[in-house]
Coordinates of C-alpha atoms and ligand atoms in Angstrom, one line a residue:
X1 CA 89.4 83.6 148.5
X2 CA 87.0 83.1 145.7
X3 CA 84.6 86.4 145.6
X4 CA 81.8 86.5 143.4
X5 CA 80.9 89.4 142.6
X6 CA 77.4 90.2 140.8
X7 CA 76.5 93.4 138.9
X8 CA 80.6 93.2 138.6
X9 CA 80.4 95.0 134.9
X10 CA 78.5 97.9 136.1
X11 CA 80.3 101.0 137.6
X12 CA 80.6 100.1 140.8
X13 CA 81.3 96.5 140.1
X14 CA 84.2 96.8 137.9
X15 CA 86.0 99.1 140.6
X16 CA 85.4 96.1 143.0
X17 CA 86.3 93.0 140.7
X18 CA 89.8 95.4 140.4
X19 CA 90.4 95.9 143.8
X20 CA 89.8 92.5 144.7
X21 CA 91.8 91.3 141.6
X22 CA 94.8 93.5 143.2
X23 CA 94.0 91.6 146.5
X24 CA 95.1 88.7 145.1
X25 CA 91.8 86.8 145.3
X26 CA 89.8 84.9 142.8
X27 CA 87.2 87.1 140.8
X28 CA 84.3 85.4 139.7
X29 CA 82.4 88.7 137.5
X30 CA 78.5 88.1 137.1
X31 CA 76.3 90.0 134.9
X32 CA 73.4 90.3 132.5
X33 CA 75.2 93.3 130.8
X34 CA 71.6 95.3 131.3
X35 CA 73.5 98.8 132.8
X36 CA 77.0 97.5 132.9
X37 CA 79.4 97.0 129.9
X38 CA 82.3 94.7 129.0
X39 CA 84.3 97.8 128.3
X40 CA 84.4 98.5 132.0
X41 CA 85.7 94.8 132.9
X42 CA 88.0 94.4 129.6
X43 CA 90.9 95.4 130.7
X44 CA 90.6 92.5 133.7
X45 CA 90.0 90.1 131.1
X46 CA 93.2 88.2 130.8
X47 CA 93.8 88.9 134.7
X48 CA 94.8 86.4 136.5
X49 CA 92.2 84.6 138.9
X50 CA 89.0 86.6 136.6
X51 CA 86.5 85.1 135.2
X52 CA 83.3 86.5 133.2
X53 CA 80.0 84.7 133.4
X54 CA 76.8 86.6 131.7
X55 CA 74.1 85.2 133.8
X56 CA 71.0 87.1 135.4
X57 CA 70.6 86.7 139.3
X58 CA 66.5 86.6 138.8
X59 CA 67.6 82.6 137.8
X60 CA 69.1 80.2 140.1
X61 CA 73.6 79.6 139.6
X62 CA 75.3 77.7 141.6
X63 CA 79.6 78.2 142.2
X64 CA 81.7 77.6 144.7
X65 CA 82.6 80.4 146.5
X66 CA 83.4 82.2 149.8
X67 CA 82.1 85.7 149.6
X68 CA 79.4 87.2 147.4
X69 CA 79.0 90.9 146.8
X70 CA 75.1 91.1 145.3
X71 CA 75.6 94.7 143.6
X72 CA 73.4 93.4 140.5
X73 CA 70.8 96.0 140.0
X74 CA 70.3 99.1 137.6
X75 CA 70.8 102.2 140.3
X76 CA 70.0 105.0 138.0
X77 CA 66.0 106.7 137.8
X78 CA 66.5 106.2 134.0
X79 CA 67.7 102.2 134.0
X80 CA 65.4 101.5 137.0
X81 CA 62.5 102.5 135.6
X82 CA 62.7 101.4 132.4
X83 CA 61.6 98.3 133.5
X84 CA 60.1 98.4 136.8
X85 CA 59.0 94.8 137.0
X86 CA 62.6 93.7 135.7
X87 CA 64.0 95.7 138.6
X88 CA 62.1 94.5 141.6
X89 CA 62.7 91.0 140.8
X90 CA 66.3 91.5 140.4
X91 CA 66.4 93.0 143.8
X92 CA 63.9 90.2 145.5
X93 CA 64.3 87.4 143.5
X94 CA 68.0 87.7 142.5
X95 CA 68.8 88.0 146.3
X96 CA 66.6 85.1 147.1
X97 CA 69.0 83.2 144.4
X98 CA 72.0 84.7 145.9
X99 CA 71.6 84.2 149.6
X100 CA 70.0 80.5 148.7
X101 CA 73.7 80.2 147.2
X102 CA 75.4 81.3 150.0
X103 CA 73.1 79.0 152.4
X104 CA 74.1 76.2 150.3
X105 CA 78.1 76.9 149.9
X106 CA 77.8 78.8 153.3
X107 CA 79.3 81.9 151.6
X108 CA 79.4 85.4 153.3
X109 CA 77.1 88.1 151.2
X110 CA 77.3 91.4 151.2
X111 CA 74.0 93.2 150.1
X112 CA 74.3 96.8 148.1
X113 CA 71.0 98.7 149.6
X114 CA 70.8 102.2 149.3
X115 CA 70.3 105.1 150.9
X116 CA 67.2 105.4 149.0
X117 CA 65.3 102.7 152.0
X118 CA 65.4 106.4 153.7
X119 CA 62.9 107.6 151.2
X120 CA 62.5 111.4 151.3
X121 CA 63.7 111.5 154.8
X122 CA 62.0 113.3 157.7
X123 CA 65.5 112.7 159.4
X124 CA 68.5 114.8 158.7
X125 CA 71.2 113.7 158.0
X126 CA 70.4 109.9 158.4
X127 CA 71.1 107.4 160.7
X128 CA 71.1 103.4 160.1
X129 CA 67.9 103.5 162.6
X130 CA 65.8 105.4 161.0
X131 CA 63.0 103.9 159.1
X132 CA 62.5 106.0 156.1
X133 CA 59.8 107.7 154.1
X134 CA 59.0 105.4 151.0
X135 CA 55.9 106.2 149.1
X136 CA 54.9 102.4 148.2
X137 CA 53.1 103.3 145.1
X138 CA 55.3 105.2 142.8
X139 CA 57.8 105.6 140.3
X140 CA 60.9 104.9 142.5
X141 CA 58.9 102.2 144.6
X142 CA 59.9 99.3 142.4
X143 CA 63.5 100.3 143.2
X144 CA 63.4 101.8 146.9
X145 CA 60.7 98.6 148.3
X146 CA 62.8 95.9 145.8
X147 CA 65.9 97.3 148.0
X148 CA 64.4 97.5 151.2
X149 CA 63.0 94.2 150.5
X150 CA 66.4 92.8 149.9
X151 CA 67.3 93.7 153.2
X152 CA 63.8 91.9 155.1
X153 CA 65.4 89.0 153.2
X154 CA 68.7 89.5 154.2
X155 CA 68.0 89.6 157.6
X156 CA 65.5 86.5 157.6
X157 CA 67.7 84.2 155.7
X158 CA 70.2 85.0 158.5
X159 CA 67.8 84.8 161.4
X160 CA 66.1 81.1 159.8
X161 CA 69.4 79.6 158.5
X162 CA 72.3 81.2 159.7
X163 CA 73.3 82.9 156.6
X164 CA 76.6 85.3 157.0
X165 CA 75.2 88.2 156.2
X166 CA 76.5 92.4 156.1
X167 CA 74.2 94.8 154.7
X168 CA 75.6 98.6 153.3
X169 CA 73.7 101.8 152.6
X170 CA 75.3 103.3 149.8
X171 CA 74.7 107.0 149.3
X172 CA 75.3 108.4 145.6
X173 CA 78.8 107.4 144.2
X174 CA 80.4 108.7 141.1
X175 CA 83.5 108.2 139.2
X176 CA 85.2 107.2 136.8
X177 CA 82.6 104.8 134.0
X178 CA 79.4 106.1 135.5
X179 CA 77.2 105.1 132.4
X180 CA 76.9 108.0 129.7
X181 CA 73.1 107.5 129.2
X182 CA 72.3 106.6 133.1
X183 CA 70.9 110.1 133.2
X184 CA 72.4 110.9 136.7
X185 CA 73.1 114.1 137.9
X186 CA 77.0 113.5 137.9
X187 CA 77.2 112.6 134.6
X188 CA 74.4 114.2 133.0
X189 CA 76.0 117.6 134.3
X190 CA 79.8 116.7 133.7
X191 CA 78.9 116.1 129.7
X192 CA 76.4 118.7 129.0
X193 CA 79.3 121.1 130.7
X194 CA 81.9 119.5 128.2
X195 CA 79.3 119.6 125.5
X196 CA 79.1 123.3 126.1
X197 CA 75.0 122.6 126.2
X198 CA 72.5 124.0 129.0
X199 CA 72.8 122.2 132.1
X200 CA 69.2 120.3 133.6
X201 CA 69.0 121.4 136.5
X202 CA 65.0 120.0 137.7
X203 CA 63.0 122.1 139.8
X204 CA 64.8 124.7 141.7
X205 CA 67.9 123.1 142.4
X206 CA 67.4 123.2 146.2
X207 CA 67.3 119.4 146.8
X208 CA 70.4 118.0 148.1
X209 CA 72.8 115.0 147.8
X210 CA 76.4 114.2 149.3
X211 CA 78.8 112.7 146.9
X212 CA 81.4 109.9 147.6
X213 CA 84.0 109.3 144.8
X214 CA 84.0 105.3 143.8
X215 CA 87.7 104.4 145.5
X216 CA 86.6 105.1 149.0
X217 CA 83.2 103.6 148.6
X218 CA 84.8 100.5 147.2
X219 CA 87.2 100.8 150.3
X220 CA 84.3 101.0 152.6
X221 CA 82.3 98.0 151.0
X222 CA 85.8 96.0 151.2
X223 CA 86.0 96.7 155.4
X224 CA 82.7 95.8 155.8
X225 CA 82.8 92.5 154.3
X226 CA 85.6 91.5 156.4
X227 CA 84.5 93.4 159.4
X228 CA 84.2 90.7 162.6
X229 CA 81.0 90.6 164.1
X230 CA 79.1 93.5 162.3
X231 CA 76.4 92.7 160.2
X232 CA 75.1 96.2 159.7
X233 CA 73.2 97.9 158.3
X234 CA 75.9 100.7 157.7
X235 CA 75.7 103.7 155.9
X236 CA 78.5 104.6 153.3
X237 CA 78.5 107.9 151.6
X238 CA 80.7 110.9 151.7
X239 CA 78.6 113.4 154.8
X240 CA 79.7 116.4 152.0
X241 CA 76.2 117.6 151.3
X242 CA 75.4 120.2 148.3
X243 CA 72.1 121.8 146.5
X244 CA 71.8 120.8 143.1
X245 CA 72.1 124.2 142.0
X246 CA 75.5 124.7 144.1
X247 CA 76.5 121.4 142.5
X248 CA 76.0 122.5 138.9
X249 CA 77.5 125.8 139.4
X250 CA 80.7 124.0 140.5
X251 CA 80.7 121.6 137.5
X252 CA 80.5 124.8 135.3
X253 CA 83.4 126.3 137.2
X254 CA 85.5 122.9 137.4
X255 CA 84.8 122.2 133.2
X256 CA 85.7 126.2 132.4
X257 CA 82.4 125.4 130.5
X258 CA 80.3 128.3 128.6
X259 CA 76.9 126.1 129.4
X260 CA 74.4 127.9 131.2
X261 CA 71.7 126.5 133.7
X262 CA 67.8 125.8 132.5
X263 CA 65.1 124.5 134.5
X264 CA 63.1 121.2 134.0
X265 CA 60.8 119.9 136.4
X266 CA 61.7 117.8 139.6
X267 CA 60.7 114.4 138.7
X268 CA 57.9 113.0 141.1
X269 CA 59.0 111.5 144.7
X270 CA 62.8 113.3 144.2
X271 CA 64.1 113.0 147.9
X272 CA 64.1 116.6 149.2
X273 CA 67.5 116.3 151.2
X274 CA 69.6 113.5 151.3
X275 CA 73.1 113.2 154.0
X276 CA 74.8 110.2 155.4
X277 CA 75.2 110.0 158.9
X278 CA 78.9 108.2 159.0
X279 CA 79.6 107.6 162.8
X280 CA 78.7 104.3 162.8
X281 CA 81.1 103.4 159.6
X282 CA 83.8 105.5 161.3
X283 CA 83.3 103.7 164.8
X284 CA 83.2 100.0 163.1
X285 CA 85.0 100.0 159.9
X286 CA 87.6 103.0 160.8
X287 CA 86.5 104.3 157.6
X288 CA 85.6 107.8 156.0
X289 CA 86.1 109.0 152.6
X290 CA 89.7 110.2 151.6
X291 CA 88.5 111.8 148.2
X292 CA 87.6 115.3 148.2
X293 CA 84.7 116.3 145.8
X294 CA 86.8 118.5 143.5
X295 CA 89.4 116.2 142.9
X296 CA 87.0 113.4 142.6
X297 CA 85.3 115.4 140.3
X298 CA 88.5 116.1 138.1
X299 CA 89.0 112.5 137.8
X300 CA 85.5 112.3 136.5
X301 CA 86.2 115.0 134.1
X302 CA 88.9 113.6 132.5
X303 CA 87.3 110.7 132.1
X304 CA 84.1 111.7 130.4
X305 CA 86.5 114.3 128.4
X306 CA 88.1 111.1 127.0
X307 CA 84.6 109.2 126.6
X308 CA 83.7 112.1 124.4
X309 CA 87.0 112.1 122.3
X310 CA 87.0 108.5 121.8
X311 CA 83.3 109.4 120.2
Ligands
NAD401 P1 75.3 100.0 137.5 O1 74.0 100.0 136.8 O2 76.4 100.6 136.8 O3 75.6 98.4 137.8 C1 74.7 97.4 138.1 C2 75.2 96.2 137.3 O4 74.2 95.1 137.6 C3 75.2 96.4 135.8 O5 76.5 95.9 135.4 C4 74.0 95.6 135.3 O6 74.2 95.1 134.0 C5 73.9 94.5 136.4 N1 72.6 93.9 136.5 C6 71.4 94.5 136.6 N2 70.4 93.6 136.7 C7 71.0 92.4 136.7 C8 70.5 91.1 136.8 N3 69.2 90.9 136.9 N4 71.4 90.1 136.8 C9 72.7 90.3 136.6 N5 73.2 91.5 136.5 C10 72.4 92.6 136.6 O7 75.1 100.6 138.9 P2 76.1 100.9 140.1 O8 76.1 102.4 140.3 O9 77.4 100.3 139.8 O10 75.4 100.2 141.3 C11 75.8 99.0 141.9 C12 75.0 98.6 143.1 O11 75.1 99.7 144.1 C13 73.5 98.5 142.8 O12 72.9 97.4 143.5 C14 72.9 99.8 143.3 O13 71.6 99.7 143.7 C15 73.8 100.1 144.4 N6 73.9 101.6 144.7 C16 74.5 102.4 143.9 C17 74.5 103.8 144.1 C18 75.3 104.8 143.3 O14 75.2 106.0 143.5 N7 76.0 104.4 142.2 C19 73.9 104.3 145.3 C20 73.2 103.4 146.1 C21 73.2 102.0 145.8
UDP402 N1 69.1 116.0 138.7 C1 69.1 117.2 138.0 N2 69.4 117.2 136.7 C2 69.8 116.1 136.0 C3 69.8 114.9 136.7 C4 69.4 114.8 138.0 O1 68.8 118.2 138.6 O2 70.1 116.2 134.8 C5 68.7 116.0 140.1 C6 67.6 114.9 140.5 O3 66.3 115.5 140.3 C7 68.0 114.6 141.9 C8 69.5 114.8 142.0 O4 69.9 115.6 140.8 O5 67.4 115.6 142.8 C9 70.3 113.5 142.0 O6 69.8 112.7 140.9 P1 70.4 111.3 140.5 O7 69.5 110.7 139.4 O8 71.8 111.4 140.2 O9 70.3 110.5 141.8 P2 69.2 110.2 142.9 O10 68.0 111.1 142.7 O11 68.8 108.7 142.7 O12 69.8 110.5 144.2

């Protein structure tokens, strides 16, 4: 098949354009290079079947293909907010633009949402039916209501016209070219450890997140697209839930690092507690993350350890 896949440069992206290069299919990379990097997609260059097009979903494209996976979006605080207008039109126009493309070349499309449509949840750990907590006004609105959004458009474009649609709920995913400067917890904390400088944790460290390593989410986004008759929404995340504080205790432990912990404060509308409910992903996709946290971690070690030494 021919798979487009936008945002394919960023982290999550290039993982995908791999494994679908592996598949044997036809990889049609799309990006405005905002978060992502050609570094990440270099060494797929003179693959086979890929191709590189630098192009931003907010505008119109048209290519033949038969599946579209619409990952283009900056998914860190940092990159989101940097441009909050930027990012709400990438998530509602630049899925207007993609799903219009599949309507027209009658493509399936696969929508990255987030676990973020859950808001701070009053609903623990969360279930695809519940209808979040999402303060419309603030600083994560532009990227929280441009996702949820995304999905009101999914949906319609498939009610109106048809469209083959599948919608996922990705919870936080790290690996291996998460973005130095994208300010996230994984990699803010996996540096400063290496760096040997204090690690950030904001407010008191209680607030909690469950980390999937990139292979199994990519594995997870993979089954759904091909999936018979499931349109979702389906969560995919790893269930393994841990404080902040917890977290950054085991990255000091993990790096053999001398950093110590300091306190900044927790940046407005942080999600209290955040835990995928996977039954439906198990029960549909026969899928559950493989990786375990340390030894995802490791991997993400060794890679930011080599980041570092390249300079
Ligand atoms: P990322 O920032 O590394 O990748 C996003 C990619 O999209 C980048 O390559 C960027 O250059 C590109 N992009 C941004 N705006 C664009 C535009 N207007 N036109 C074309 N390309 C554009 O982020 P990621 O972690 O790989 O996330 C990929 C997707 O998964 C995003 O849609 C994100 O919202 C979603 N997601 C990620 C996580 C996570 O923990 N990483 C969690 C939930 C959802
Ligand atoms: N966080 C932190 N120190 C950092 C970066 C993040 O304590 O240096 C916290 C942040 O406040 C949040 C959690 O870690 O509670 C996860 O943050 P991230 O930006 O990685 O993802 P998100 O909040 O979007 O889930």
């Amino acid at each position: 098949m021919r798979v487009l896949v936008t945002g394919g440069a960023g982290f999550i992206g290039s993982h995908l354009c791999e494994r679908l290069l592996k598949e044997g299919h036809e990889v049609i990379c799309l990006d405005n290079f905002f978060t992502g990097s050609k570094s990440n997609i270099s060494h797929l260059l003179d693959s086979h079947g890929f191709e590189l097009i630098r192009h931003d979903i907010t505008q119109p494209v048209l290519l033949e293909v038969d599946r579209i996976y619409n990952l283009a979006c900056p998914a860190s605080p940092i990159h989101y907010q940097y441009n909050p207008v930027k990012t709400i039109k990438t998530s509602v126009m630049g899925t207007i633009n993609m799903l219009g493309l599949a309507k027209r070349v009658k493509a399936r499309i696969l929508q990255a949402s987030t676990s973020e449509v859950y808001g701070d949840p009053q609903i623990h750990p969360q279930t695809e039916d519940y209808w979040g907590n999402v303060n419309t006004l603030g600083i994560r609105s532009c990227y929280d209501e441009g996702k949820r959004v995304a999905e009101t458009l999914m949906m319609d474009y498939h009610r109106q016209n048809g469209v083959d649609i599948k919608i996922v709920r990705i919870f936080n995913t790290y690996g291996p070219r998460m973005a130095e400067n994208d300010g996230r917890v994984v990699s803010n904390f996996i540096l400063q450890a290496l760096r040997g400088e204090d690690i950030t944790v904001y407010g008191k460290g209680e607030q909690t997140r469950s980390f999937c390593f990139v292979s199994d989410l990519v594995e997870g986004l993979v089954r759904m697209m091909e999936a018979p008759d499931f349109i979702g929404p389906v969560n995919l995340g790893n269930p393994c839930e841990t404080s902040i504080l917890d977290f950054a205790e085991k990255i000091i432990a993990l790096t053999g690092s001398s950093s110590r912990i300091t306190y900044k404060p927790l940046p407005a509308d942080d999600p209290r507690q955040r835990q995928p409910d996977i039954t439906l992903a198990k029960k549909r996709l026969a899928w559950e993350p493989k990786v375990v946290v340390d030894e995802g971690l490791m991997k993400t070690i060794e890679y930011f350890s080599s980041v570092i030494s390249a300079g």
